[in-house]
Short mmCIF file of C-alpha atoms in Angstrom, two decimals:
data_model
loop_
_atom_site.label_atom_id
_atom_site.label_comp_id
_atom_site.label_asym_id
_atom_site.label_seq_id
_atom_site.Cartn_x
_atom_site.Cartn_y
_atom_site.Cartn_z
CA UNK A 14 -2.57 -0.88 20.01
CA UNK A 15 1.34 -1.43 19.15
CA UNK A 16 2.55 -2.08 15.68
CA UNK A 17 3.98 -5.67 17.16
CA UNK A 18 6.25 -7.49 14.36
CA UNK A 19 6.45 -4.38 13.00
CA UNK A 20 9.71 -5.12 10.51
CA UNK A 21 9.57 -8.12 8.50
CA UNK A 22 11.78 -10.99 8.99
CA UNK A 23 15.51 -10.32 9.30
CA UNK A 24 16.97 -11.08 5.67
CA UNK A 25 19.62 -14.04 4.40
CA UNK A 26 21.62 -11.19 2.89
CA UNK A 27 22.24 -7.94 2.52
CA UNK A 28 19.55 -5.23 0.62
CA UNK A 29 20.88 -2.22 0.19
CA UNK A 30 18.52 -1.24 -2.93
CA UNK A 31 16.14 2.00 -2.52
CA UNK A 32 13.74 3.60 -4.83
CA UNK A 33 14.81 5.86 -7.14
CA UNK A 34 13.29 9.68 -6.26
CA UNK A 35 10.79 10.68 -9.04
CA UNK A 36 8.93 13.51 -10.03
CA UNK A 37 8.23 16.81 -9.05
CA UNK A 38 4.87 17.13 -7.42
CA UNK A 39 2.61 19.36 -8.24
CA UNK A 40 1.16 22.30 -5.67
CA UNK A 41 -2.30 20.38 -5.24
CA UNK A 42 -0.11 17.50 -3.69
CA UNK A 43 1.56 19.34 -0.93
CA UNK A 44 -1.04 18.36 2.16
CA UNK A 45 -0.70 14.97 3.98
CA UNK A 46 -4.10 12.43 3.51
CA UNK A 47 -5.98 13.95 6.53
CA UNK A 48 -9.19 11.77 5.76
CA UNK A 49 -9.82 8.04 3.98
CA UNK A 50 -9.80 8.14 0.21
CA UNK A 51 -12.94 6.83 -1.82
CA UNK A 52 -10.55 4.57 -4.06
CA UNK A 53 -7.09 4.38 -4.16
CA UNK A 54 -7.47 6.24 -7.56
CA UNK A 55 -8.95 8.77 -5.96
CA UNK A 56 -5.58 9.26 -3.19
CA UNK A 57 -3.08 11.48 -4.61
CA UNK A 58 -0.69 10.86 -6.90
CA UNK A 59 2.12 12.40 -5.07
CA UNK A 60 2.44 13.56 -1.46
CA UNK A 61 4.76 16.36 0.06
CA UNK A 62 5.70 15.58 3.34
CA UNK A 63 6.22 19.29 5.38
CA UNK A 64 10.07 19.89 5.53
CA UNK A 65 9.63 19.99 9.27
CA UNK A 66 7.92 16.65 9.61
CA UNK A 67 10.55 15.11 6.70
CA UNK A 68 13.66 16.33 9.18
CA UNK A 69 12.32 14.68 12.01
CA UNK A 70 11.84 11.54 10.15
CA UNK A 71 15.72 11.64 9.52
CA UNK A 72 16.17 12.31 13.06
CA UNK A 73 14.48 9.36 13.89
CA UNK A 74 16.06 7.06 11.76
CA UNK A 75 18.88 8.47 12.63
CA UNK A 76 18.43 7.64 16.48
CA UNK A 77 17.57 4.02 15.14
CA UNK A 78 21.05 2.60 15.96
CA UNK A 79 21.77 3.24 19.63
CA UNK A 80 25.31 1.60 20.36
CA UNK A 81 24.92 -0.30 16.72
CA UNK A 82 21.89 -1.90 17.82
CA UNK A 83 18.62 -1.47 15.87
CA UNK A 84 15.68 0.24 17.96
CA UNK A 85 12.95 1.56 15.54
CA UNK A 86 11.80 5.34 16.58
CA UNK A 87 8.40 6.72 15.94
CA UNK A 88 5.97 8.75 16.12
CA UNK A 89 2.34 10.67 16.00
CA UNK A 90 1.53 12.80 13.42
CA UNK A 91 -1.21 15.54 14.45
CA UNK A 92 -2.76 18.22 12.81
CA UNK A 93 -3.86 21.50 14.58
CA UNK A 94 -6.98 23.44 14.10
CA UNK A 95 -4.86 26.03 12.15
CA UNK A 96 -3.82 22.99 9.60
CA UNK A 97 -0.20 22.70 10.67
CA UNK A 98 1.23 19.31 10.89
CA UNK A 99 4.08 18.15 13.39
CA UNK A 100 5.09 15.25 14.67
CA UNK A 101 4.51 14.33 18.29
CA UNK A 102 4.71 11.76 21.36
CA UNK A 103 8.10 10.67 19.51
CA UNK A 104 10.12 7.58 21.07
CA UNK A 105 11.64 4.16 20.91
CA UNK A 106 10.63 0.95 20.53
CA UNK A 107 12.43 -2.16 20.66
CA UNK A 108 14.37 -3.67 17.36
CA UNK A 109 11.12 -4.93 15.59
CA UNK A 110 8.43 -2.76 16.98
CA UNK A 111 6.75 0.55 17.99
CA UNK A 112 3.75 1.34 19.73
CA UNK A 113 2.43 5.07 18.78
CA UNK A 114 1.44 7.14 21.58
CA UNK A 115 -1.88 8.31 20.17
CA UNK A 116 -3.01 10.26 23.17
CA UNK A 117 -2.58 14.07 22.05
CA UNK A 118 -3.99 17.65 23.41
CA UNK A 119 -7.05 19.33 22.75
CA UNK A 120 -6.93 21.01 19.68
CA UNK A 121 -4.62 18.61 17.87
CA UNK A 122 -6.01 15.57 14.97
CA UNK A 123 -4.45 12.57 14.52
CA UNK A 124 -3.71 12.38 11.21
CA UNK A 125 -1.39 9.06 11.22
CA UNK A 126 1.97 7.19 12.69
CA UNK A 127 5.21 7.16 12.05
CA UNK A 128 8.41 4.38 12.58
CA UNK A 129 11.42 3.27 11.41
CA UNK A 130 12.38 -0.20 9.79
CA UNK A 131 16.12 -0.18 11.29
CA UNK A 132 18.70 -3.10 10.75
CA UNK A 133 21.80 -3.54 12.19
CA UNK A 134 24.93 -5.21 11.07
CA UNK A 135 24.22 -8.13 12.67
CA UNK A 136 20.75 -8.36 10.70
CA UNK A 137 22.21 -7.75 7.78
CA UNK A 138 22.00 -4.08 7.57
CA UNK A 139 19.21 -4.18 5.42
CA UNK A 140 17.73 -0.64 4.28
CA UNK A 141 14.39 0.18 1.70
CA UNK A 142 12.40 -2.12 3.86
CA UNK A 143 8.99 -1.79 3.29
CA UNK A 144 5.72 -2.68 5.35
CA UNK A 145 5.08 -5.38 7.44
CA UNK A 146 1.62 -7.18 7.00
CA UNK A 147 1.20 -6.14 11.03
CA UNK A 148 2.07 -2.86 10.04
CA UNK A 149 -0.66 -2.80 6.99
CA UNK A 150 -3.16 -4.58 9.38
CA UNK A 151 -3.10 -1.49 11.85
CA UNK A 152 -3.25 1.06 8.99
CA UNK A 153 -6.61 -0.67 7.84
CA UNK A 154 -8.18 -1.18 11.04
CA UNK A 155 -7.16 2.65 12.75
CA UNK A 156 -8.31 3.50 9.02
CA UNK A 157 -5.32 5.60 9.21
CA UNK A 158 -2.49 6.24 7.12
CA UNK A 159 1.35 4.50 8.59
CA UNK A 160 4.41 5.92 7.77
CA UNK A 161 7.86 4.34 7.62
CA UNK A 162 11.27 5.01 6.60
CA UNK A 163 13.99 2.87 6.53
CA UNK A 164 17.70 4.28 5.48
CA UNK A 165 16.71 7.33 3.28
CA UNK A 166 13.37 5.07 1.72
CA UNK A 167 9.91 6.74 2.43
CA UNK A 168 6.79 4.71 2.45
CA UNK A 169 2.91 5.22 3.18
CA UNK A 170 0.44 3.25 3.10
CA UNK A 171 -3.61 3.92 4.04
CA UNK A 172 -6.62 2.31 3.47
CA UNK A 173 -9.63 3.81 1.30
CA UNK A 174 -13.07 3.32 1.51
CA UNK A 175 -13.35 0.36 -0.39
CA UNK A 176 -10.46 -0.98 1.90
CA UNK A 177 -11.61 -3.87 4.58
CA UNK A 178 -13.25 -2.16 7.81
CA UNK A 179 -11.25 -4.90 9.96
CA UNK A 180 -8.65 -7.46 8.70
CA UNK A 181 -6.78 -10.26 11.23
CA UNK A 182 -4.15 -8.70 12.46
CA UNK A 183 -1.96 -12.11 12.81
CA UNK A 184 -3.36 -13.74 9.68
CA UNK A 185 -2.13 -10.33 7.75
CA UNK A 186 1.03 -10.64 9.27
CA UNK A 187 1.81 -14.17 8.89
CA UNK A 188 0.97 -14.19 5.35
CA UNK A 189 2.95 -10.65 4.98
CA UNK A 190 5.80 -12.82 6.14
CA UNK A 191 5.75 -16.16 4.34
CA UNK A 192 5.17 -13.96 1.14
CA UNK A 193 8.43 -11.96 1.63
CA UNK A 194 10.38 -15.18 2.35
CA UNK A 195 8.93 -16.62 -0.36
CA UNK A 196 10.42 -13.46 -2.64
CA UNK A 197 13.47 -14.27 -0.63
CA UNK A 198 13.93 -17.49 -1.94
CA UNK A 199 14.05 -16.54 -5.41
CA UNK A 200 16.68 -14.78 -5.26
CA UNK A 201 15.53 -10.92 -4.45
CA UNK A 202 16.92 -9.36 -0.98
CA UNK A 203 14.60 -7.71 2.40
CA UNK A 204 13.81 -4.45 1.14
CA UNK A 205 13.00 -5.40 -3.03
CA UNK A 206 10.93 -8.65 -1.03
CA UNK A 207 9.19 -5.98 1.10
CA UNK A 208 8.66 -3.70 -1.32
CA UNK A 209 6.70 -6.21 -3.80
CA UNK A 210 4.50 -7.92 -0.72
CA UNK A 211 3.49 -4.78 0.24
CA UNK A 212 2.33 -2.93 -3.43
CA UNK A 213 0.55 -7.01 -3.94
CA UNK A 214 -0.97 -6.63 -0.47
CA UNK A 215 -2.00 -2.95 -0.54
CA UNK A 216 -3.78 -3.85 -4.05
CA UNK A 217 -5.63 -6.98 -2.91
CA UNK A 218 -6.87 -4.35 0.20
CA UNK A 219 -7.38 -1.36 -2.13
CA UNK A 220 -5.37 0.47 -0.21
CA UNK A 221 -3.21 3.82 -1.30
CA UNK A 222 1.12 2.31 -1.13
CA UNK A 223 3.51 5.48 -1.65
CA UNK A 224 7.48 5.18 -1.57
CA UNK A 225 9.36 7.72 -2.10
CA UNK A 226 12.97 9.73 -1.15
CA UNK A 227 13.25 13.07 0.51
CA UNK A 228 10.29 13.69 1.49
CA UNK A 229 8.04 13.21 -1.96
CA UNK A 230 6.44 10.43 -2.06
CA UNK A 231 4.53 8.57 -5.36
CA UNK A 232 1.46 6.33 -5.38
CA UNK A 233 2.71 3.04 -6.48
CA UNK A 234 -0.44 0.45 -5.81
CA UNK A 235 -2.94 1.50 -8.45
#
C-alpha cells in the first residue's frame, strides 16, 4: 500500500519555520519503537535515531530535488536479529508520494517507513512540513510507526494500542487537508499548519507525534 497524497497541499506562501532542537535524551531513549505502545504516555519521551539511519535520512532529502523538481525519497526501516537497524529498499517517488517497498530478507523486521516532504520553488519551497492525514492513516492501519523529514525537520508518528485498529484512509486525508487549509487561512504558513493538524490529529487517535532536529526526536502529542 503507497503513502498516496502523501504531502499536504502545496502552500499560498512560503514556510520556512522548523522546530527548535531540544533536549538531550537520556540512554534509555536510544532504540527506535520496535513494537506498538500501550498509551501514548507510555511511548518514549525522546527517541535517538542511529547516526547511520539519521545520515541516510539527509541523503534522502537531499536527493529530493532532482533538476529543482521535488521527488520525495524513502525508505524501509528493518531491524536484524542481532538488533541493528538500517534503512533499506530506498527510492523515489513522485512529488507528493512514496510507496515503501516492504518486502525485505529473511532475518530482517520491519520496524517502520521512511519519506521526505520535499517542495520546490515553484511550490513555494516550503520546509518543516509535517504529516499528511494519508500519511497518519497508513501509520494506524500497518500499526507501524512513519517517518518523515522535510528540510532538516524530523517527525514520527505511530499508533498505540488504544489507537483505532483501521481508520478511512480518504476520510483521514481529506479532513487532514481541509484542517491545514483551514490553519492556512488564518494566517499561519505549510509547515506551522502541518505541524498543528498533525499533534490535533495524532491526539484525537492516541497516537505517539515526535518532531525533532538531528536526529533526536521529542514526544509532542501527549
Amino acid at each position: 500500500m503507497g503513502l498516496g497524497d502523501s504531502k499536504p497541499p502545496t502552500p499560498p506562501s512560503t514556510d520556512t519555520t522548523g522546530v527548535k532542537a531540544t533536549a538531550t535524551p537520556c540512554p534509555a531513549a536510544q532504540a527506535l519503537p520496535t513494537t506498538v505502545p500501550k498509551t501514548c504516555a507510555d511511548a518514549p519521551k525522546t527517541i535517538t535515531i542511529p547516526k547511520t539511519v539519521n545520515d541516510d535520512f539527509g541523503k534522502l532529502w537531499g536527493d529530493s530535488f532532482p533538476g529543482g523538481k521535488s521527488q520525495e525519497q524513502g525508505g524501509t526501516l528493518v531491524q536484524d536479529k542481532d538488533g541493528k537497524v538500517t534503512v533499506v529498499n530506498k527510492g523515489a517517488g513522485t512529488g507528493g508520494t512514496f510507496s515503501p517497498d516492504r518486502t525485505v530478507p529473511a532475518g530482517q523486521t520491519v520496524i517502520g517507513i521512511f519519506h521526505t516532504h520535499p517542495y520546490d520553488k515553484s511550490e513555494g519551497g516550503a520546509t518543516g512540513v509535517s504529516y499528511s492525514g494519508a500519511d497518519i492513516a497508513v501509520a494506524v492501519n500497518r500499526r507501524e510507526p512513519d517517518y518523515v523529514q522535510s528540510g532538516d525537520t524530523q517527525f514520527m508518528i505511530m499508533p498505540t494500542e488504544e489507537s483505532p485498529t483501521k481508520v478511512d484512509y480518504k476520510k483521514m486525508n481529506d479532513d487532514q487537508n481541509k484542517r491545514i487549509r483551514e490553519l492556512q487561512k488564518s494566517g499561519k504558513g505549510l509547515g506551522e499548519a502541518s505541524r498543528i493538524a498533525a499533534k490535533e490529529t495524532a491526539q484525537k487517535n492516541k497516537m505517539a507525534y515526535y518532531e525533532g532536529k538531528g536526529g533526536v526526536l521529542q514526544r509532542v502529542s501527549c
